[in-house]
Coordinates of C-alpha atoms in Angstrom, one line a residue:
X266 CA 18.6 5.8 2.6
X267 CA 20.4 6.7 -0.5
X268 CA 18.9 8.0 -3.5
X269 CA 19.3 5.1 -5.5
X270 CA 17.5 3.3 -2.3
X271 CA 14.4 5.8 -2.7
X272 CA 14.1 5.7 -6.3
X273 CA 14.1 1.5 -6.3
X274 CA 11.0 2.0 -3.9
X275 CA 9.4 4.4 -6.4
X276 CA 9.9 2.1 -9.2
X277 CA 8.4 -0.7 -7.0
X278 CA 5.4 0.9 -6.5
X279 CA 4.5 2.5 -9.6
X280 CA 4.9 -1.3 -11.1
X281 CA 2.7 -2.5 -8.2
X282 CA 0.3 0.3 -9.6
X283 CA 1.0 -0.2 -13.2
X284 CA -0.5 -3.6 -12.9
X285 CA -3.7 -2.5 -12.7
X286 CA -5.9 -1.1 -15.2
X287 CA -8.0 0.9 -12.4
X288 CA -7.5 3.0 -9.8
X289 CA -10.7 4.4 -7.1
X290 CA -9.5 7.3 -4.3
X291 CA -11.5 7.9 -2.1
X292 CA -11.1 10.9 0.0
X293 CA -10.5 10.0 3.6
X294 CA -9.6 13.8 5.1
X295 CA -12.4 15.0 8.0
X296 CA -14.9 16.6 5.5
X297 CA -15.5 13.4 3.3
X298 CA -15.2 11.4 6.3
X299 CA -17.7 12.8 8.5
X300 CA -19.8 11.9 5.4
X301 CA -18.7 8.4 6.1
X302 CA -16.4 8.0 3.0
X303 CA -14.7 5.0 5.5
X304 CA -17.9 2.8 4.7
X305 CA -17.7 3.8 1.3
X306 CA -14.3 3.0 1.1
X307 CA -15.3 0.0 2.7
X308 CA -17.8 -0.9 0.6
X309 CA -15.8 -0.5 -2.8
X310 CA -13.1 -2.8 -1.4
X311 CA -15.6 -5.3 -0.8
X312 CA -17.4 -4.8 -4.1
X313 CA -14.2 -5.2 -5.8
X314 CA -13.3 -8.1 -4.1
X315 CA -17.1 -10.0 -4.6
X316 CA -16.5 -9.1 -7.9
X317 CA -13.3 -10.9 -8.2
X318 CA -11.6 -7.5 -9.6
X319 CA -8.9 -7.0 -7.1
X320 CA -5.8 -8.3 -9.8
X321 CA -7.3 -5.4 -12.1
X322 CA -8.9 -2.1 -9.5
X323 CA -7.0 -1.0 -6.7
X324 CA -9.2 1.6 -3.8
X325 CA -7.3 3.7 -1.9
X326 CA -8.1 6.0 0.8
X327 CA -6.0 9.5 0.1
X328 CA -6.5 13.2 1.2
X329 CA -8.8 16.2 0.3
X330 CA -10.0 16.0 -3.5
X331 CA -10.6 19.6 -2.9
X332 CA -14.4 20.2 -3.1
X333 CA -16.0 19.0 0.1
X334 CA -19.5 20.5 -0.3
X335 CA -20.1 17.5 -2.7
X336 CA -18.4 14.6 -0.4
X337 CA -17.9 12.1 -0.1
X338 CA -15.7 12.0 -3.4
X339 CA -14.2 9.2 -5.2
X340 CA -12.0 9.8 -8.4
X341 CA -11.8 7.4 -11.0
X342 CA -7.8 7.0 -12.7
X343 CA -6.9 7.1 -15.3
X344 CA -10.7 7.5 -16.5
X345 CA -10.4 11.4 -14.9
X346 CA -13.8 10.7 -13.7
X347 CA -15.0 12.4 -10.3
X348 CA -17.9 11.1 -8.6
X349 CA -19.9 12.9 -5.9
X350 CA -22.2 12.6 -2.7
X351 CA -21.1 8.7 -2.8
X352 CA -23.0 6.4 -0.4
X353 CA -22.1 2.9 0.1
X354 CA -25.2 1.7 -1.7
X355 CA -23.0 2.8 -4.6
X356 CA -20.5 0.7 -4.8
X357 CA -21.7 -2.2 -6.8
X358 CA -22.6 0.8 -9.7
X359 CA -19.4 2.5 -9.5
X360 CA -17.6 -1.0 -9.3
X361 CA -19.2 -2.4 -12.4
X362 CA -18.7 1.0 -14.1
X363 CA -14.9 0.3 -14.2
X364 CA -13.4 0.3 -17.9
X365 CA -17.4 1.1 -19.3
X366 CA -19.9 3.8 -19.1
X367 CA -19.8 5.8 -16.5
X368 CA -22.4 6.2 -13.7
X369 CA -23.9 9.6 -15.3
X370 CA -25.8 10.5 -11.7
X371 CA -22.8 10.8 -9.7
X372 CA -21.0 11.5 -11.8
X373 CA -19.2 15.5 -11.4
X374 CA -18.8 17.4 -15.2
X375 CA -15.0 16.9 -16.1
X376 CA -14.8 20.6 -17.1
X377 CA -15.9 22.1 -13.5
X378 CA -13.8 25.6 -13.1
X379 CA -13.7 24.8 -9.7
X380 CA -10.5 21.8 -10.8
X381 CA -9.6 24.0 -14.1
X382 CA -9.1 27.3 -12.3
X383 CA -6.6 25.8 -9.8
X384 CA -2.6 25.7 -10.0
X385 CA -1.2 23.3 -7.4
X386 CA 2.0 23.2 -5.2
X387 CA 1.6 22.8 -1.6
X388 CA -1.4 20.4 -2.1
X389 CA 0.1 18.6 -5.8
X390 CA 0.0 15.3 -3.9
X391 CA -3.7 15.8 -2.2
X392 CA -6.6 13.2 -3.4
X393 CA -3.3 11.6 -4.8
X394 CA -1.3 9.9 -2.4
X395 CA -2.5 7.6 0.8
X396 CA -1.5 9.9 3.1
X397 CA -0.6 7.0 5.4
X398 CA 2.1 4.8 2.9
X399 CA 5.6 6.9 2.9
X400 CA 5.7 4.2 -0.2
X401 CA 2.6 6.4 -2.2
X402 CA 4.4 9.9 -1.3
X403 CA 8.4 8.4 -2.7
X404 CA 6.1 6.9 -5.7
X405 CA 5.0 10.6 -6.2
X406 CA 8.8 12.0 -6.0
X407 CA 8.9 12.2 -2.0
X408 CA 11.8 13.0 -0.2
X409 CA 13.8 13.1 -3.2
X410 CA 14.7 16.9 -2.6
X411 CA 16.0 16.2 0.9
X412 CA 18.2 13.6 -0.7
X413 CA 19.3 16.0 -3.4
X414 CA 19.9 18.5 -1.1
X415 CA 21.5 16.8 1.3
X416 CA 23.9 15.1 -1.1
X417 CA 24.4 17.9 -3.9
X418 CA 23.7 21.1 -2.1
X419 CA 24.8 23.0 0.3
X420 CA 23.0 24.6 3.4
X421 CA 23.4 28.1 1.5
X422 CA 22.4 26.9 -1.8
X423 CA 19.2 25.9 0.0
X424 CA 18.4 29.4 1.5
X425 CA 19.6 30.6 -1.8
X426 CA 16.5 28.4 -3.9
X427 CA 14.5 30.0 -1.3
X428 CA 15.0 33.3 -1.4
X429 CA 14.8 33.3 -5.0
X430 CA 11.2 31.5 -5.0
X431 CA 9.6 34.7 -3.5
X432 CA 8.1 32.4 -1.2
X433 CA 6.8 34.7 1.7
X434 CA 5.2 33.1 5.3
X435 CA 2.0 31.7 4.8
X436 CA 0.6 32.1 8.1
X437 CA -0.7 35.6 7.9
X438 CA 2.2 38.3 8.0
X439 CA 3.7 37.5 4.6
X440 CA 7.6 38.0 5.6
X441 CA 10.2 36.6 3.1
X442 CA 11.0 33.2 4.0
X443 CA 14.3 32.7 2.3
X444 CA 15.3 36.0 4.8
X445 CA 13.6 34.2 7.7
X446 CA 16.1 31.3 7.1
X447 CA 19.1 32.9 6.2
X448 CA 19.0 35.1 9.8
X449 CA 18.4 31.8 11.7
X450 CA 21.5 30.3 9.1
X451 CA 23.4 33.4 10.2
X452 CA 23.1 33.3 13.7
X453 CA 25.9 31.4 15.8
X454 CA 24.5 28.9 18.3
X455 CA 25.1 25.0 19.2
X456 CA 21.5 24.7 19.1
X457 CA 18.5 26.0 17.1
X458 CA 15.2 24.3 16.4
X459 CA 12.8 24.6 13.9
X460 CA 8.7 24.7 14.5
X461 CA 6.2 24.2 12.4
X462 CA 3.1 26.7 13.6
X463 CA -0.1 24.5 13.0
X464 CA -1.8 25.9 15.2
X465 CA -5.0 27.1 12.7
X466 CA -7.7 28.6 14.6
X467 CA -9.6 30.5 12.7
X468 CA -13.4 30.7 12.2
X469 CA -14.0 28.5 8.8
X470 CA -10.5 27.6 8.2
X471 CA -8.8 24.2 7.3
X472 CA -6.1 24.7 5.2
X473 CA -3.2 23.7 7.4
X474 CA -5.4 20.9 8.8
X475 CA -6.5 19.3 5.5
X476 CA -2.8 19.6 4.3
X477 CA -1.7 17.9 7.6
X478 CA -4.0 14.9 7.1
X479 CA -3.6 14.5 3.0
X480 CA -0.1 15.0 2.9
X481 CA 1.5 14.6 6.2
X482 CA 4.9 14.1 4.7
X483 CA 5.4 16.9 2.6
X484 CA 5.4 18.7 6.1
X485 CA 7.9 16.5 7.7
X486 CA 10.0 17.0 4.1
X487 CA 9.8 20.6 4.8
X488 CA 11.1 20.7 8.0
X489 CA 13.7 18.2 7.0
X490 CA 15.1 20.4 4.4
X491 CA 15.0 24.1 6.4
X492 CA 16.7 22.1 9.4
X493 CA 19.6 21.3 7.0
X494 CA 19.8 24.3 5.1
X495 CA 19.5 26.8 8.8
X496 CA 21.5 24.2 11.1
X497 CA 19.4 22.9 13.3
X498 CA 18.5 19.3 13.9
X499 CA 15.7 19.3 16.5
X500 CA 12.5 20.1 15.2
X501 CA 8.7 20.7 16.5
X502 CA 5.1 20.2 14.9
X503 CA 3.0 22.0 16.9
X504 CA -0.6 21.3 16.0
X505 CA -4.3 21.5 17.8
X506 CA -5.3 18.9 19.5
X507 CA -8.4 19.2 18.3
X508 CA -7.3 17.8 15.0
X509 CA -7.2 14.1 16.6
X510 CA -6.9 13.0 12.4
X511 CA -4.1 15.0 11.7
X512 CA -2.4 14.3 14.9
X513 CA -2.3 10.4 14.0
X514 CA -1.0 10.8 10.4
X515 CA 1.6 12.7 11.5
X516 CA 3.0 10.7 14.2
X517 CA 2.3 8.0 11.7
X518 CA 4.6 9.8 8.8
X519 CA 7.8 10.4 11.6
X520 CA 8.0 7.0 12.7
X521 CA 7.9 5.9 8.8
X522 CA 10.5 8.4 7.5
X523 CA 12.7 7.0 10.6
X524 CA 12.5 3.6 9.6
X525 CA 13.5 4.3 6.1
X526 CA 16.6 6.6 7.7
X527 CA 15.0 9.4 6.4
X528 CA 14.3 11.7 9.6
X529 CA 17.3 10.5 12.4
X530 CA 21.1 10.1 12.7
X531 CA 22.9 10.4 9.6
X532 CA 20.3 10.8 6.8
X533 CA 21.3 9.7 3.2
X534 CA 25.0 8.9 5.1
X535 CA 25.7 12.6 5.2
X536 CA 26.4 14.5 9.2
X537 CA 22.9 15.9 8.9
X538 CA 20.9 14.7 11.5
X539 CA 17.0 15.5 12.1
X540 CA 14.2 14.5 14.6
X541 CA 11.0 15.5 14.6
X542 CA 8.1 15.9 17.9
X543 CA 4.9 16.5 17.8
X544 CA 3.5 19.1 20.3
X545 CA -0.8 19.3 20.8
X546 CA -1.8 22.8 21.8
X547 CA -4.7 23.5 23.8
X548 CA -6.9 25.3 21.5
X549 CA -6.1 29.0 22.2
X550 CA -5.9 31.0 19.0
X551 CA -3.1 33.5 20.5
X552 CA -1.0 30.1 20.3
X553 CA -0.8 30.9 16.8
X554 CA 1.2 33.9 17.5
X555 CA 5.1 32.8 17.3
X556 CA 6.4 33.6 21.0
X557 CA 3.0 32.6 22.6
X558 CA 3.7 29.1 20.6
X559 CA 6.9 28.8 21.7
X560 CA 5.8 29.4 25.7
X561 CA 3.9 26.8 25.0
X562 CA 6.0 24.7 23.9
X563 CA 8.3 25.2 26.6
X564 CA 5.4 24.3 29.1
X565 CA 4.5 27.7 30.0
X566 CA 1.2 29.7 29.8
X567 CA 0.6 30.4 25.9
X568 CA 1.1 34.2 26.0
X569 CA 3.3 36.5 24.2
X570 CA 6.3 38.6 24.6
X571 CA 7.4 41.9 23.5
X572 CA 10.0 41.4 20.1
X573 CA 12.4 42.7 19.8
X574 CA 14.3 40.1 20.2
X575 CA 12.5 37.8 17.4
X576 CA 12.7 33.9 17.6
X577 CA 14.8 34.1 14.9
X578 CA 17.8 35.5 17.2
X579 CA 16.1 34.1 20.6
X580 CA 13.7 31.4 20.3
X581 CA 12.8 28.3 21.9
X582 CA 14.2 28.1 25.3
X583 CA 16.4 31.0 24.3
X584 CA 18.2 29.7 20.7
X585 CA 17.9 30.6 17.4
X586 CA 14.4 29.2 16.1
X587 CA 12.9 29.4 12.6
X588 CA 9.1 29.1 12.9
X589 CA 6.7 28.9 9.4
X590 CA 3.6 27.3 9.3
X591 CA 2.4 24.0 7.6
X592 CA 1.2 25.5 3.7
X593 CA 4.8 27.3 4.1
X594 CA 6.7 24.2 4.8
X595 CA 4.6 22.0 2.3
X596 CA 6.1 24.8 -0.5
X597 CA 9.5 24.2 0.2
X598 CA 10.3 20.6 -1.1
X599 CA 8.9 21.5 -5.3
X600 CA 10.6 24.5 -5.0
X601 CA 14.4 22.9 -3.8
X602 CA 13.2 19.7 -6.7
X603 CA 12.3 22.4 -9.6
X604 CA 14.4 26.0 -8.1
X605 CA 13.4 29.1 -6.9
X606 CA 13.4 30.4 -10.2
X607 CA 10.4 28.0 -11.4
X608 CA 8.6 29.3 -8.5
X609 CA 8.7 32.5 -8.6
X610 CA 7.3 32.0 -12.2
X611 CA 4.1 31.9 -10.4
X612 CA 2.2 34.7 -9.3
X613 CA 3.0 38.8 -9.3
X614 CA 5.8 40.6 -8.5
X615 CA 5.7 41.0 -5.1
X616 CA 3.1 37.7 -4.3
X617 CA 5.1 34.7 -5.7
X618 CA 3.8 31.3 -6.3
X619 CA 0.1 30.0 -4.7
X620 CA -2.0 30.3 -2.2
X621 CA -4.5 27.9 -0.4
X622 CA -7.4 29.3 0.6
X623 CA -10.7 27.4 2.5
X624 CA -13.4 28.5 0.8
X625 CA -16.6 29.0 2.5
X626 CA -19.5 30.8 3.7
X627 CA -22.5 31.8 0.6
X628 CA -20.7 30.1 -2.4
X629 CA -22.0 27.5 -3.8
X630 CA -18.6 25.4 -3.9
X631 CA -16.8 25.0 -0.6
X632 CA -13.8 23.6 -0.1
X633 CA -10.5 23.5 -0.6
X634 CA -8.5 25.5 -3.3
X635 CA -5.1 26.6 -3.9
X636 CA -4.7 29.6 -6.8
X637 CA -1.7 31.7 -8.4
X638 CA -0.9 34.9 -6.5
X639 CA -2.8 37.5 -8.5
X640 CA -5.5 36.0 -9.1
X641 CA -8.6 38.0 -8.6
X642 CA -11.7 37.7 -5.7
X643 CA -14.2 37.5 -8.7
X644 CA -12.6 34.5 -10.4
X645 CA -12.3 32.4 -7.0
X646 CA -15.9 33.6 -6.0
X647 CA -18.0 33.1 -8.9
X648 CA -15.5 30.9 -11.3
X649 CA -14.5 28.7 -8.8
X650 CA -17.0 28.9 -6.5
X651 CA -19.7 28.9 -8.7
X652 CA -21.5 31.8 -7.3
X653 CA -23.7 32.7 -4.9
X654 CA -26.8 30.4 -4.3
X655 CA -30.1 30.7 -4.0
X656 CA -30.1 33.7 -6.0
X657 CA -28.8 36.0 -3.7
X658 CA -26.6 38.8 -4.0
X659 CA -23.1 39.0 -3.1
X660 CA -22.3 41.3 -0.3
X661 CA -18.8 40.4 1.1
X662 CA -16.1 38.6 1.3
X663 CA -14.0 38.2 3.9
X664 CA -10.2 37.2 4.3
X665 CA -7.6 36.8 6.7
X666 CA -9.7 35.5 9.4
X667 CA -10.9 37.6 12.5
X668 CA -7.6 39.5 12.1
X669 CA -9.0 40.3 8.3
X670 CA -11.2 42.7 6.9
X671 CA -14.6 42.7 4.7
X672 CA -14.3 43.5 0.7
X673 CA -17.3 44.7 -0.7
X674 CA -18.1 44.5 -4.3
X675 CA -15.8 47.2 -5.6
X676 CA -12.8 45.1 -5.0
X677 CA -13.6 41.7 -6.8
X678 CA -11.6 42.7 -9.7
X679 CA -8.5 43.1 -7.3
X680 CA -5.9 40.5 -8.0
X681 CA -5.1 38.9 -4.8
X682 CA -2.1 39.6 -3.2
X683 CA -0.1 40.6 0.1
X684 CA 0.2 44.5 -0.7
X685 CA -3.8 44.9 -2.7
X686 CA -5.6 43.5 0.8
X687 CA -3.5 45.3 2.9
X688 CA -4.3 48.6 0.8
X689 CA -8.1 47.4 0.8
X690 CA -8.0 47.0 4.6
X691 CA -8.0 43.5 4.4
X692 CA -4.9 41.0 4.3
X693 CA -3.6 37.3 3.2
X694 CA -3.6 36.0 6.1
X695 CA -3.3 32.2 7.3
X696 CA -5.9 31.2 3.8
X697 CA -10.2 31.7 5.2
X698 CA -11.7 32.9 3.0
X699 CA -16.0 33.7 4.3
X700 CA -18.2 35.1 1.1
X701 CA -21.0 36.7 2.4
X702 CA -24.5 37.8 0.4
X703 CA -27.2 40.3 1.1
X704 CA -28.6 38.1 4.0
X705 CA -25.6 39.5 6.3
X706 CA -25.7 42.0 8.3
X707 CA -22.1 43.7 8.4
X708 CA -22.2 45.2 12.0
X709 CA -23.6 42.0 13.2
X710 CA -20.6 40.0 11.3
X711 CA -18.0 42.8 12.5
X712 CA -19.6 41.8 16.6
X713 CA -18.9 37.9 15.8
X714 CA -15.4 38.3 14.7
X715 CA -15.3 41.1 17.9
X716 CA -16.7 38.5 20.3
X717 CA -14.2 36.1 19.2
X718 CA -11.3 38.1 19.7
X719 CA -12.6 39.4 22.9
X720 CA -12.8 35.5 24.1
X721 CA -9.4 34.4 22.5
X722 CA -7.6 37.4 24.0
X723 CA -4.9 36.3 26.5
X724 CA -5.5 39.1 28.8
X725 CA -1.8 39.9 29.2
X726 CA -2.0 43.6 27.7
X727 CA -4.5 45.7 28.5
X728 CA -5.4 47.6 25.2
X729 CA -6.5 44.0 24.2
X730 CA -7.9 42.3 27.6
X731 CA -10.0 45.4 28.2
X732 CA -10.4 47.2 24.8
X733 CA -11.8 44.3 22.8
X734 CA -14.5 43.9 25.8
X735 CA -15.7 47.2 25.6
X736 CA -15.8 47.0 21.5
X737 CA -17.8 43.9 22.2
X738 CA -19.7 45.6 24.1
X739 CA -20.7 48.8 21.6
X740 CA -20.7 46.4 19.0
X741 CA -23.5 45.1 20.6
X742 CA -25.5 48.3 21.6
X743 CA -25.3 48.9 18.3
X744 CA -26.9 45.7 16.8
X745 CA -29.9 46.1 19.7
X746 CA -30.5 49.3 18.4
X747 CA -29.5 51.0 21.5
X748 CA -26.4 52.8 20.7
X749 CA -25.3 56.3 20.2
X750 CA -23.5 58.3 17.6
X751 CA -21.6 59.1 20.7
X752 CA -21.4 55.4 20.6
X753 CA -19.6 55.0 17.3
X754 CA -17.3 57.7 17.8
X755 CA -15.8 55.9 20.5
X756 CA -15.7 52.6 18.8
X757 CA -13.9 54.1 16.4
X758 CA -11.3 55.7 19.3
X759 CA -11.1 52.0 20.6
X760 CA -10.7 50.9 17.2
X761 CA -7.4 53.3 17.0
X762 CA -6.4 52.3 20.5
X763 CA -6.0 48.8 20.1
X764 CA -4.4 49.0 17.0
X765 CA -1.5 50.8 18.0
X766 CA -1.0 49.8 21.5
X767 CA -1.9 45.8 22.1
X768 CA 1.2 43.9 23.1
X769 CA 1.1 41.2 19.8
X770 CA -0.8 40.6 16.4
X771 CA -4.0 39.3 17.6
X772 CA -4.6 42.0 19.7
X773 CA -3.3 44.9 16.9
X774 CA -5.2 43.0 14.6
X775 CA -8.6 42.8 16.3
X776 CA -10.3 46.0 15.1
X777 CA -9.5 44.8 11.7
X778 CA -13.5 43.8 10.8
X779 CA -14.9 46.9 12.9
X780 CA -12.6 49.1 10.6
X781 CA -12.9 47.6 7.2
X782 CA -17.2 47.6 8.0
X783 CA -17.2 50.9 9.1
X784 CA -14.6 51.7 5.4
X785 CA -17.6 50.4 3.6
X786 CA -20.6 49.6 4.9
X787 CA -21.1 53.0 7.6
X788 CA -24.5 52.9 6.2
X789 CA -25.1 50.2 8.2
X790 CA -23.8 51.2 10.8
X791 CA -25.9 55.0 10.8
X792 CA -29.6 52.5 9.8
X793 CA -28.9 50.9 13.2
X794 CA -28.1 53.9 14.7
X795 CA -30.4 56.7 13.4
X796 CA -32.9 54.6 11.9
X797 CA -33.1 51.6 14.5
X798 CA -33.2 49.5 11.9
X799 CA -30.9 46.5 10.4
X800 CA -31.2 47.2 6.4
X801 CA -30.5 42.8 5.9
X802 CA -32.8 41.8 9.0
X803 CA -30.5 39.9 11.0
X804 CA -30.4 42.3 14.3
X805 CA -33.3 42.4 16.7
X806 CA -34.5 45.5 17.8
X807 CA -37.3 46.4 20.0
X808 CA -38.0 49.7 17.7
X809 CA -37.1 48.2 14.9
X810 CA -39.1 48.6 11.5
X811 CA -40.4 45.7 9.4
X812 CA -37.8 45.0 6.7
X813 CA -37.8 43.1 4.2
X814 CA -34.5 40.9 3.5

């Protein structure tokens, strides 16, 4: 596949779209979908065609339109209408609609911050492409950056565009990708691999697998492009098999760039060759931590090892092996197409570029965002997310996932970025992002995100195997009103304990909720304590007062 090759099938399909005057995309990723946009899909196609339309309206099924409280979506082009809470019934209204007045009930207002607020990169091609035509992604500028890169660039000039994007790992620790690369360019080895971690697991999070399923080859684009630029030309997806949807269109997305020579022997006629597996992971959450991952890989247990010596130097089955996860690898192809300089444009000083976050928990608009670094928690809660419902009071919010940390009020003017959580006791994490109002209970929320690290742990080290038990388990007195201050102190001591001595992240991480509630809300903790009573009215207690929420 040459360049002038990809840009004839661009041109061929954005004639083939030219020709008509309408366009309807319906979103197809899991949320929409278990809304049964597929029979509204169907349904359009079928109104279209009874209507004897199909020269002028094209419907296409594409990825996450972003805001999947209101599914199932459907976007009108070039109109820039949005419509909402579709249902096959529909169809005949929003098919008759085309080039006249628009259906005012479903319709969503054009002006909703939740679109406006948002600067997109990783997830440009999202509720744009058909996540399942190679043809729709080229249309939309696909793979032209491997192409460029392979044919104009050199591996070094690569690293080089990525180290001066700013781009940092968007799987939770935040470490400078463009250094990640260069050590595993550095490092002298026959072999080297590179992984993609998509191995999301935590509680009410979906970026990585809404990106895999709207835009499955931006991923493999990714990959393509650090394998050339860090010399390695074996390369591994490794993704939950509990993600059957994204599983599909990724397999789906290899086999296509092989046919068009763009993953194989030879790409673009250069020496650079690149293949691409996909590995399904079992479900444990302490896969998501890189040397687990790679035991896993290799066929072993999914536990950890002690680093020194990182993947980077010693990875998969003992070579050199870069491993970022999916938003990560779906960053890299606009920044080699428009330079690192254009992407570090975006953001702060130290937090370049965007950030996907899935948005959930009391807001009124879940779903799916991606903002500029800096950006602060009050704009994404209440601009984007329209608020709190029902009236309610906001309380918390919640980022990094069980490894995170709960922000009360005080910090919603904080611009988001690596170093401000971390300060705050929180941190970027993977992208969940749980809001919380004045019906949570904050030692109750800090024993949930316990329990599930207690559960997930690997039991390999036993600050973790035993330490998050017996958390668990104080966590819990403490909620049933029959704890100690004895109690907390030693929570706290556990707290400490764990932190410092666990073998890998998750276990280091753990205490993170315990701590960051304890930061803020300790009056909480003392009403369950000394009081015996739960101040929101989520905890049971025998000698509990009557509260009112």
């Amino acid at each position: 596949m040459t360049r002038d090759e990809l840009d004839e099938i661009a041109s061929r399909e954005i004639e083939a779209r030219g020709s008509r005057r309408h366009h309807l995309h319906v979103c197809v990723a899991a949320s929409c979908l278990s809304s049964r946009s597929d029979q509204v899909k169907k349904a359009l196609e079928d109104e279209i065609e009874r209507l004897d339309m199909a020269h002028q309206c094209r419907v296409t099924g594409v990825g996450c339109l972003g805001l999947c409280k209101e599914g199932p979506l459907v976007a009108v082009e070039p109109a820039g209408l949005m419509y909402h809470g579709v249902a096959p019934d529909d169809a005949h209204a929003v098919a008759a609609s085309l080039g006249s007045v628009a259906v005012e009930r479903l319709l969503l207002p054009s002006d909703l911050p939740f679109f406006e607020r948002q600067r997109k990169v990783a997830l440009e091609n999202s509720g744009r492409v058909d996540p399942e035509r190679i043809e729709d992604y080229i249309a939309r500028g696909g793979y032209a950056a491997l192409i460029d890169a392979l044919t104009t660039m050199t591996p070094p000039g690569v690293v080089e565009q990525v180290m001066r994007s700013g781009l940092r790992g968007r799987g939770g620790g935040g470490y400078p990708t463009g250094l990640k690369w260069s050590t595993v360019a550095k490092a002298s080895s026959p072999r080297k691999f590179v992984i993609c971690n998509g191995d999301e697991g935590d509680p009410g999070a979906f970026m990585d697998r809404s990106v895999l399923e709207s835009d499955p080859h931006r991923v493999v684009e990714g990959m393509a492009l650090a394998g050339y630029a860090v010399g390695a030309s074996e390369g591994y997806i490794y993704v939950r098999a509990e993600y059957p949807l994204a599983v599909e269109r990724l397999r789906k997305a290899i086999k296509q760039a092989e046919r068009l020579g763009l993953l194989g022997t030879a790409i673009s006629g250069t020496t650079f060759s690149f293949k691409i597996e996909v590995r399904l992971g079992a479900g444990a959450f302490v896969c998501g931590e890189e040397t687990a991952l790679i035991a896993s890989i290799e066929g072993d247990r999914g536990t950890p090892r002690p680093r020194p010596p990182y993947p980077a130097e010693v990875g998969l089955w003992g070579y050199p092996t870069l491993i970022n996860n999916v938003e990560t690898f779906a960053s890299v192809a606009p920044i080699v197409r428009n330079g690192g300089n254009w992407y570090a444009a975006i953001g702060t000083r130290k937090s370049k570029g965007t950030k996907v976050f899935a948005l959930a928990g009391r807001v009124a608009n879940t779903g799916l965002i991606e903002v500029p670094m800096g950006i602060t928690l009050r704009e994404i809660v209440f601009d984007i997310g329209g608020g709190i419902p029902d009236g309610r009071q906001f309380k918390a919010v919640q980022t990094g996932g069980p490894s995170g940390g709960c922000l009360p009020e005080q910090f919603l003017d904080m611009p988001v970025e690596y170093e401000s959580l971390a300060e705050a006791g929180s941190m970027m994490g993977s992208g969940g992002m749980i809001v919380m109002d004045d019906t949570s209970c904050m030692v109750d929320v800090a024993r949930f995100f316990m329990e599930f690290c207690m559960t997930e742990s690997c039991g390999k080290c036993v600050p973790c195997r035993v330490g998050t038990v017996q958390m668990h388990d104080l966590l819990s007195r403490i909620t049933e009103g029959r704890a100690t201050l004895a109690d907390l102190a030693l929570l706290e001591e556990l707290c400490d304990v764990v932190q410092h001595t666990s073998l890998c992240g998750l276990g280091q991480t753990a205490p993170n909720p315990v701590v960051s509630t304890l930061r803020y809300f300790r009056d909480e903790y003392m009403a369950h304590i000394v009081d015996q009573r739960c101040p929101a009215g989520v905890c049971r207690m025998p000698q509990a007062r009557e509260v009112t929420a």
